[in-house]
Amino acid sequence: MQIITTEDSAFEQFLALWRDAKLVGKYWANGQIKLVCVTNQYLLIGLNSNPTKIAIKAVKSIAEAESFAQHLLSREKSRGHKVELQ
């Protein structure tokens, strides 16, 4: 995964994608809510509803993005974090 921050020139583009993406689930870690979203091109993870950094992973399809998202949420649950699926 790659981390994009407000200092990156592509941040606004990824923030727009993240806001329009399908929410798959969320998890709580280190006192923060992390939202896991997917598009047909990316898996995106951001903090709360207005992130200052977004983790992205390029994918080949929305099915692949959803599969990665489910795996990530399952892993976070196994680590003892609260997970909520949408």
Coordinates of N, CA and C in Angstrom, one line a residue:
M1 N 0.8 -1.2 0.0 CA 0.0 0.0 0.0 C 0.9 1.2 0.0
Q2 N 0.4 2.3 -0.6 CA 1.1 3.6 -0.6 C 0.3 4.6 0.2
I3 N 1.0 5.4 0.9 CA 0.3 6.5 1.7 C 0.4 7.8 0.9
I4 N -0.7 8.4 0.7 CA -0.8 9.8 0.1 C -1.2 10.7 1.2
T5 N -0.5 11.9 1.3 CA -0.8 12.9 2.3 C -1.2 14.2 1.6
T6 N -1.6 15.1 2.5 CA -2.1 16.4 1.9 C -0.9 17.1 1.2
E7 N 0.3 16.7 1.5 CA 1.4 17.4 0.8 C 1.7 16.8 -0.6
D8 N 1.1 15.7 -0.9 CA 1.2 15.1 -2.3 C 0.3 15.8 -3.3
S9 N 0.9 16.0 -4.5 CA 0.1 16.7 -5.5 C -1.2 15.9 -5.9
A10 N -1.2 14.6 -5.8 CA -2.3 13.8 -6.2 C -3.4 13.6 -5.0
F11 N -3.1 14.3 -3.9 CA -4.0 14.0 -2.7 C -5.5 14.4 -3.0
E12 N -5.7 15.6 -3.6 CA -7.1 16.0 -3.9 C -7.8 15.0 -4.8
Q13 N -7.1 14.4 -5.7 CA -7.7 13.4 -6.6 C -8.1 12.2 -5.9
F14 N -7.2 11.7 -5.0 CA -7.5 10.5 -4.2 C -8.6 10.8 -3.1
L15 N -8.6 12.0 -2.6 CA -9.6 12.4 -1.6 C -11.0 12.3 -2.3
A16 N -11.1 12.8 -3.5 CA -12.4 12.8 -4.2 C -12.8 11.4 -4.5
L17 N -11.8 10.5 -4.9 CA -12.1 9.1 -5.1 C -12.6 8.4 -3.8
W18 N -11.9 8.7 -2.7 CA -12.2 8.1 -1.4 C -13.7 8.5 -1.0
R19 N -14.0 9.8 -1.2 CA -15.4 10.3 -0.8 C -16.5 9.6 -1.7
D20 N -16.2 9.3 -2.9 CA -17.2 8.7 -3.8 C -17.1 7.2 -3.8
A21 N -16.2 6.6 -3.1 CA -16.0 5.1 -3.1 C -17.0 4.4 -2.3
K22 N -17.2 3.2 -2.5 CA -18.1 2.3 -1.8 C -17.5 2.0 -0.4
L23 N -18.2 2.2 0.7 CA -17.7 1.9 2.0 C -17.9 0.4 2.2
V24 N -16.9 -0.3 2.5 CA -17.0 -1.8 2.8 C -17.1 -2.1 4.3
G25 N -16.3 -1.3 5.0 CA -16.4 -1.4 6.5 C -15.5 -0.4 7.2
K26 N -15.4 -0.5 8.5 CA -14.5 0.3 9.3 C -14.0 -0.4 10.5
Y27 N -12.9 0.0 11.0 CA -12.4 -0.6 12.2 C -11.7 0.5 13.0
W28 N -11.7 0.1 14.3 CA -11.1 1.0 15.3 C -9.7 0.5 15.7
A29 N -8.7 1.4 15.6 CA -7.4 1.0 16.0 C -6.7 2.3 16.5
N30 N -6.0 2.1 17.6 CA -5.2 3.2 18.2 C -6.1 4.5 18.5
G31 N -7.4 4.2 18.8 CA -8.3 5.3 19.2 C -8.9 6.0 18.0
Q32 N -8.7 5.5 16.8 CA -9.1 6.2 15.6 C -10.0 5.2 14.7
I33 N -11.0 5.8 14.1 CA -11.9 5.0 13.2 C -11.2 5.1 11.8
K34 N -11.0 3.9 11.2 CA -10.4 3.9 9.8 C -11.5 3.3 8.9
L35 N -11.8 4.1 7.9 CA -12.8 3.7 6.9 C -12.2 3.0 5.7
V36 N -12.7 1.8 5.3 CA -12.2 1.0 4.2 C -13.1 1.1 3.1
C37 N -12.7 1.7 2.0 CA -13.5 1.9 0.8 C -12.9 1.3 -0.4
V38 N -13.7 1.1 -1.5 CA -13.3 0.5 -2.7 C -13.9 1.2 -3.9
T39 N -13.1 1.2 -5.0 CA -13.5 1.6 -6.3 C -13.1 0.5 -7.3
N40 N -13.4 0.7 -8.5 CA -13.0 -0.4 -9.5 C -11.5 -0.3 -9.8
Q41 N -10.8 0.7 -9.2 CA -9.3 0.8 -9.4 C -8.5 0.8 -8.2
Y42 N -9.1 1.1 -7.0 CA -8.4 1.2 -5.8 C -9.1 0.7 -4.5
L43 N -8.3 0.2 -3.6 CA -8.7 0.0 -2.2 C -8.2 1.2 -1.5
L44 N -9.0 1.9 -0.7 CA -8.6 3.2 0.0 C -9.0 3.1 1.4
I45 N -8.1 3.5 2.3 CA -8.3 3.5 3.7 C -8.0 4.9 4.2
G46 N -8.9 5.5 4.9 CA -8.7 6.9 5.5 C -9.3 7.0 6.9
L47 N -8.8 7.9 7.6 CA -9.2 8.2 9.0 C -10.5 9.0 9.0
N48 N -11.5 8.6 9.8 CA -12.7 9.4 9.9 C -13.3 9.8 8.6
S49 N -14.0 11.0 8.6 CA -14.7 11.4 7.3 C -13.9 12.4 6.6
N50 N -12.8 13.0 7.1 CA -12.0 14.0 6.4 C -10.5 13.7 6.6
P51 N -10.0 12.7 6.0 CA -8.6 12.3 6.2 C -7.6 13.3 5.7
T52 N -6.4 13.3 6.4 CA -5.3 14.1 5.9 C -4.2 13.2 5.2
K53 N -4.5 11.9 5.3 CA -3.7 10.9 4.6 C -4.6 9.7 4.2
I54 N -4.3 9.1 3.1 CA -5.1 8.0 2.6 C -4.1 6.9 2.2
A55 N -4.4 5.7 2.6 CA -3.6 4.5 2.1 C -4.3 4.0 0.9
I56 N -3.6 3.7 -0.2 CA -4.2 3.3 -1.4 C -3.5 2.0 -1.9
K57 N -4.2 1.2 -2.6 CA -3.7 0.0 -3.2 C -4.4 -0.1 -4.6
A58 N -3.6 -0.1 -5.6 CA -4.2 -0.3 -7.0 C -4.7 -1.7 -7.1
V59 N -5.9 -1.9 -7.8 CA -6.5 -3.2 -8.0 C -6.9 -3.3 -9.5
K60 N -7.3 -4.5 -9.9 CA -7.7 -4.7 -11.3 C -9.2 -4.6 -11.4
S61 N -10.0 -4.8 -10.3 CA -11.4 -4.7 -10.4 C -12.0 -4.4 -9.1
I62 N -13.3 -4.1 -9.0 CA -13.9 -3.8 -7.8 C -14.0 -5.1 -6.9
A63 N -14.1 -6.3 -7.6 CA -14.2 -7.6 -6.9 C -12.8 -7.8 -6.2
E64 N -11.7 -7.5 -6.9 CA -10.4 -7.6 -6.2 C -10.3 -6.7 -5.0
A65 N -10.8 -5.4 -5.2 CA -10.7 -4.5 -4.1 C -11.5 -4.9 -2.9
E66 N -12.7 -5.5 -3.2 CA -13.6 -5.9 -2.1 C -12.9 -7.1 -1.4
S67 N -12.3 -8.0 -2.1 CA -11.6 -9.1 -1.6 C -10.4 -8.7 -0.6
F68 N -9.6 -7.7 -1.1 CA -8.6 -7.2 -0.3 C -9.1 -6.5 1.0
A69 N -10.2 -5.8 0.8 CA -10.9 -5.1 1.9 C -11.3 -6.1 3.0
Q70 N -12.0 -7.2 2.5 CA -12.5 -8.2 3.5 C -11.3 -8.8 4.2
H71 N -10.3 -9.1 3.5 CA -9.1 -9.7 4.1 C -8.5 -8.8 5.2
L72 N -8.4 -7.5 4.8 CA -7.8 -6.5 5.7 C -8.7 -6.4 7.0
L73 N -10.0 -6.3 6.8 CA -10.9 -6.2 8.0 C -10.9 -7.5 8.8
S74 N -10.8 -8.6 8.2 CA -10.6 -9.9 8.9 C -9.4 -9.9 9.8
R75 N -8.3 -9.4 9.2 CA -7.0 -9.3 9.9 C -7.1 -8.4 11.1
E76 N -7.7 -7.3 10.9 CA -7.9 -6.3 12.0 C -8.7 -6.9 13.1
K77 N -9.7 -7.6 12.8 CA -10.6 -8.3 13.8 C -9.8 -9.3 14.6
S78 N -8.9 -10.0 13.9 CA -8.1 -11.1 14.6 C -7.1 -10.4 15.5
R79 N -6.7 -9.1 15.2 CA -5.8 -8.4 16.1 C -6.5 -7.8 17.3
G80 N -7.8 -8.0 17.4 CA -8.6 -7.6 18.5 C -9.2 -6.2 18.3
H81 N -9.2 -5.7 17.1 CA -9.8 -4.4 16.9 C -11.3 -4.6 16.6
K82 N -12.1 -3.6 17.0 CA -13.5 -3.6 16.6 C -13.7 -3.4 15.1
V83 N -14.5 -4.3 14.5 CA -14.7 -4.1 13.0 C -16.2 -4.1 12.8
E84 N -16.6 -3.2 11.9 CA -18.0 -3.1 11.5 C -18.1 -3.2 10.0
L85 N -18.8 -4.2 9.5 CA -19.0 -4.3 8.0 C -20.2 -3.6 7.6
Q86 N -20.2 -3.1 6.3 CA -21.3 -2.3 5.8 C -22.2 -3.2 4.9

